[in-house]
Amino acid sequence: MSERIEDNDRELVIKVQNGDLNAFSILVDKYKNKSLSLAVSIVKDTFLGEDIIQEVFIKVHSKIKNFRFKSKFSTWLYRIVVNTSYNELKKRKHTIPISIYEISEDVRPGSTNGKSLSIEEQKKYIKYGMMLLKEDEALILRLFYLCENSIKEIEDITNFNSSKIRVNLHRGRKNLKRKLISILGAEIDSLL
């Protein structure tokens, strides 16, 4: 299946390189949500993440003629997302703090009231828990689980070595579980 996706991306990229704007729209639609999630995990701000993704797809469109298929398109794209996000943080000279008050009331600790969680509620809690993780842990968890990248692809995207990636995957899972337990208590079983 992954090979078919890769072949489809290759065809779309070739079409974009030949000037097909519809093919570019298909690539944008296919990758915008995962790219946004990745950017937000780094900058911790949805509105800034949306601005970054617009900038990313402008960069992708202008540089796609130089794409030579040495990696998967998604690996190349996520590398641009990561670099652009970190560059934006450097411009701002600090990370954007997340306040508990910015989180919707229904995802704050103790708000489950013993009821089982819907899929949407589960997503909210996981998103909240991810925002509480260390930057590298959240980034690697998103790349591995959300974007479905291999360890090798994550190496290419982040320039981290494989042992750092494996350690952050392990710690990230453990820390996410710990944070979700502190938020949800017994409800954690319906989530994991």
Short mmCIF file of C-alpha atoms in Angstrom, two decimals:
data_model
loop_
_atom_site.label_atom_id
_atom_site.label_comp_id
_atom_site.label_asym_id
_atom_site.label_seq_id
_atom_site.Cartn_x
_atom_site.Cartn_y
_atom_site.Cartn_z
CA MET A 1 0.00 0.00 0.00
CA SER A 2 2.79 2.42 0.93
CA GLU A 3 4.44 1.78 -2.43
CA ARG A 4 1.20 2.67 -4.22
CA ILE A 5 0.97 5.94 -2.27
CA GLU A 6 4.59 6.68 -3.14
CA ASP A 7 3.92 5.97 -6.85
CA ASN A 8 0.84 8.21 -6.75
CA ASP A 9 2.86 11.01 -5.12
CA ARG A 10 5.58 10.56 -7.74
CA GLU A 11 3.04 10.93 -10.55
CA LEU A 12 1.55 14.02 -8.91
CA VAL A 13 4.97 15.62 -8.37
CA ILE A 14 5.91 15.02 -12.01
CA LYS A 15 2.64 16.62 -13.09
CA VAL A 16 3.31 19.63 -10.82
CA GLN A 17 6.84 19.90 -12.21
CA ASN A 18 5.21 20.10 -15.65
CA GLY A 19 2.91 22.92 -14.54
CA ASP A 20 -0.27 21.06 -13.49
CA LEU A 21 -1.84 23.20 -10.74
CA ASN A 22 -4.62 20.66 -10.14
CA ALA A 23 -2.00 18.05 -9.19
CA PHE A 24 -0.49 20.56 -6.74
CA SER A 25 -3.95 21.11 -5.19
CA ILE A 26 -4.27 17.34 -4.72
CA LEU A 27 -0.89 17.20 -2.94
CA VAL A 28 -1.86 20.14 -0.71
CA ASP A 29 -5.20 18.53 0.20
CA LYS A 30 -3.49 15.21 0.89
CA TYR A 31 -0.80 16.60 3.22
CA LYS A 32 -2.15 19.83 4.72
CA ASN A 33 -3.68 18.31 7.89
CA LYS A 34 -0.64 16.23 8.85
CA SER A 35 1.64 19.16 8.01
CA LEU A 36 -0.44 21.52 10.14
CA SER A 37 -0.43 19.09 13.04
CA LEU A 38 3.34 18.79 12.77
CA ALA A 39 3.84 22.57 12.68
CA VAL A 40 1.49 23.12 15.64
CA SER A 41 3.34 20.47 17.64
CA ILE A 42 6.48 22.57 17.25
CA VAL A 43 5.18 26.13 17.61
CA LYS A 44 2.32 25.33 20.03
CA ASP A 45 -0.02 27.80 18.31
CA THR A 46 -2.72 26.85 15.81
CA PHE A 47 -2.92 30.23 14.09
CA LEU A 48 0.85 30.46 13.70
CA GLY A 49 0.86 26.85 12.47
CA GLU A 50 -1.66 27.77 9.77
CA ASP A 51 0.55 30.68 8.65
CA ILE A 52 3.56 28.38 8.57
CA ILE A 53 1.74 25.82 6.44
CA GLN A 54 0.78 28.50 3.92
CA GLU A 55 4.43 29.52 3.77
CA VAL A 56 5.49 25.87 3.45
CA PHE A 57 3.24 25.17 0.48
CA ILE A 58 4.43 28.36 -1.22
CA LYS A 59 8.02 27.10 -0.74
CA VAL A 60 7.07 23.64 -1.98
CA HIS A 61 5.44 25.06 -5.10
CA SER A 62 8.46 27.23 -5.89
CA LYS A 63 11.04 24.49 -5.21
CA ILE A 64 9.25 21.38 -6.51
CA LYS A 65 10.99 21.63 -9.89
CA ASN A 66 14.23 20.84 -8.01
CA PHE A 67 12.78 17.77 -6.26
CA ARG A 68 14.78 14.75 -7.53
CA PHE A 69 13.02 11.83 -5.79
CA LYS A 70 16.01 10.98 -3.56
CA SER A 71 13.45 10.60 -0.77
CA LYS A 72 9.69 10.28 -0.59
CA PHE A 73 7.78 13.48 -1.29
CA SER A 74 6.29 13.37 2.22
CA THR A 75 9.77 13.18 3.79
CA TRP A 76 10.87 16.22 1.78
CA LEU A 77 7.68 18.10 2.67
CA TYR A 78 7.88 17.34 6.41
CA ARG A 79 11.53 18.46 6.43
CA ILE A 80 10.37 21.82 5.05
CA VAL A 81 7.60 21.97 7.69
CA VAL A 82 10.05 21.24 10.52
CA ASN A 83 12.65 23.74 9.26
CA THR A 84 10.09 26.49 8.65
CA SER A 85 8.54 25.95 12.09
CA TYR A 86 11.88 26.10 13.89
CA ASN A 87 12.91 29.16 11.86
CA GLU A 88 9.70 30.89 12.93
CA LEU A 89 10.48 30.12 16.57
CA LYS A 90 14.00 31.53 16.14
CA LYS A 91 12.53 34.73 14.70
CA ARG A 92 10.37 35.02 17.79
CA LYS A 93 13.38 34.10 19.98
CA HIS A 94 11.34 31.94 22.32
CA THR A 95 8.85 29.15 22.26
CA ILE A 96 5.25 30.11 22.56
CA PRO A 97 4.03 29.06 25.99
CA ILE A 98 0.83 27.11 26.25
CA SER A 99 -1.49 28.18 28.97
CA ILE A 100 -3.98 25.87 30.63
CA TYR A 101 -6.50 28.65 29.99
CA GLU A 102 -6.03 28.32 26.23
CA ILE A 103 -7.26 24.73 26.43
CA SER A 104 -10.96 24.17 26.12
CA GLU A 105 -12.65 23.57 29.47
CA ASP A 106 -13.73 20.06 28.46
CA VAL A 107 -10.14 18.81 28.16
CA ARG A 108 -8.87 20.07 31.49
CA PRO A 109 -8.00 17.61 34.25
CA GLY A 110 -10.98 16.08 35.99
CA SER A 111 -13.50 17.00 33.31
CA THR A 112 -14.56 13.50 32.24
CA ASN A 113 -16.94 12.99 35.17
CA GLY A 114 -16.57 9.22 34.90
CA LYS A 115 -18.18 8.90 31.46
CA SER A 116 -16.49 6.99 28.66
CA LEU A 117 -14.84 9.08 25.99
CA SER A 118 -16.03 9.55 22.42
CA ILE A 119 -13.49 9.41 19.59
CA GLU A 120 -13.49 13.22 19.38
CA GLU A 121 -12.90 13.54 23.13
CA GLN A 122 -10.07 11.01 22.90
CA LYS A 123 -8.45 13.09 20.15
CA LYS A 124 -8.75 16.24 22.28
CA TYR A 125 -7.07 14.59 25.26
CA ILE A 126 -4.28 13.12 23.17
CA LYS A 127 -3.72 16.50 21.49
CA TYR A 128 -3.62 18.18 24.90
CA GLY A 129 -1.23 15.54 26.26
CA MET A 130 1.03 15.97 23.23
CA MET A 131 1.21 19.71 23.85
CA LEU A 132 2.55 19.00 27.34
CA LEU A 133 5.42 16.81 26.08
CA LYS A 134 8.95 17.96 25.39
CA GLU A 135 9.33 19.36 21.89
CA ASP A 136 11.45 16.50 20.50
CA GLU A 137 9.20 13.82 21.99
CA ALA A 138 6.04 15.36 20.52
CA LEU A 139 7.68 15.89 17.14
CA ILE A 140 8.92 12.30 16.88
CA LEU A 141 5.62 10.81 18.08
CA ARG A 142 3.73 12.84 15.46
CA LEU A 143 6.14 11.89 12.68
CA PHE A 144 6.03 8.20 13.64
CA TYR A 145 2.33 7.72 14.41
CA LEU A 146 0.47 10.52 12.65
CA CYS A 147 2.63 10.88 9.55
CA GLU A 148 3.56 7.17 9.55
CA ASN A 149 7.25 7.79 8.88
CA SER A 150 9.88 5.12 9.46
CA ILE A 151 12.85 5.67 11.78
CA LYS A 152 15.04 6.28 8.70
CA GLU A 153 12.61 8.87 7.32
CA ILE A 154 12.48 10.61 10.70
CA GLU A 155 16.30 10.72 10.63
CA ASP A 156 16.11 12.46 7.23
CA ILE A 157 13.45 14.91 8.40
CA THR A 158 14.95 15.84 11.78
CA ASN A 159 18.67 15.13 11.36
CA PHE A 160 18.48 13.17 14.66
CA ASN A 161 20.32 9.85 14.83
CA SER A 162 18.29 6.64 15.10
CA SER A 163 19.14 6.04 18.77
CA LYS A 164 17.87 9.52 19.73
CA ILE A 165 14.69 8.84 17.76
CA ARG A 166 14.12 5.47 19.46
CA VAL A 167 14.78 6.95 22.92
CA ASN A 168 12.39 9.84 22.26
CA LEU A 169 9.73 7.44 20.93
CA HIS A 170 10.01 5.36 24.10
CA ARG A 171 10.09 8.36 26.45
CA GLY A 172 7.38 10.16 24.51
CA ARG A 173 4.97 7.21 24.75
CA LYS A 174 5.76 6.78 28.45
CA ASN A 175 5.40 10.51 29.22
CA LEU A 176 2.22 10.84 27.16
CA LYS A 177 0.68 7.93 29.04
CA ARG A 178 1.74 9.45 32.38
CA LYS A 179 0.22 12.83 31.46
CA LEU A 180 -3.01 11.22 30.25
CA ILE A 181 -3.28 9.18 33.46
CA SER A 182 -2.93 12.37 35.51
CA ILE A 183 -5.66 14.03 33.44
CA LEU A 184 -8.07 11.13 33.00
CA GLY A 185 -7.45 8.78 35.91
CA ALA A 186 -9.50 5.59 35.43
CA GLU A 187 -10.79 6.80 32.05
CA ILE A 188 -7.34 6.13 30.60
CA ASP A 189 -8.42 2.55 29.82
CA SER A 190 -10.98 3.80 27.29
CA LEU A 191 -8.23 5.77 25.57
CA LEU A 192 -5.36 3.27 25.44
#
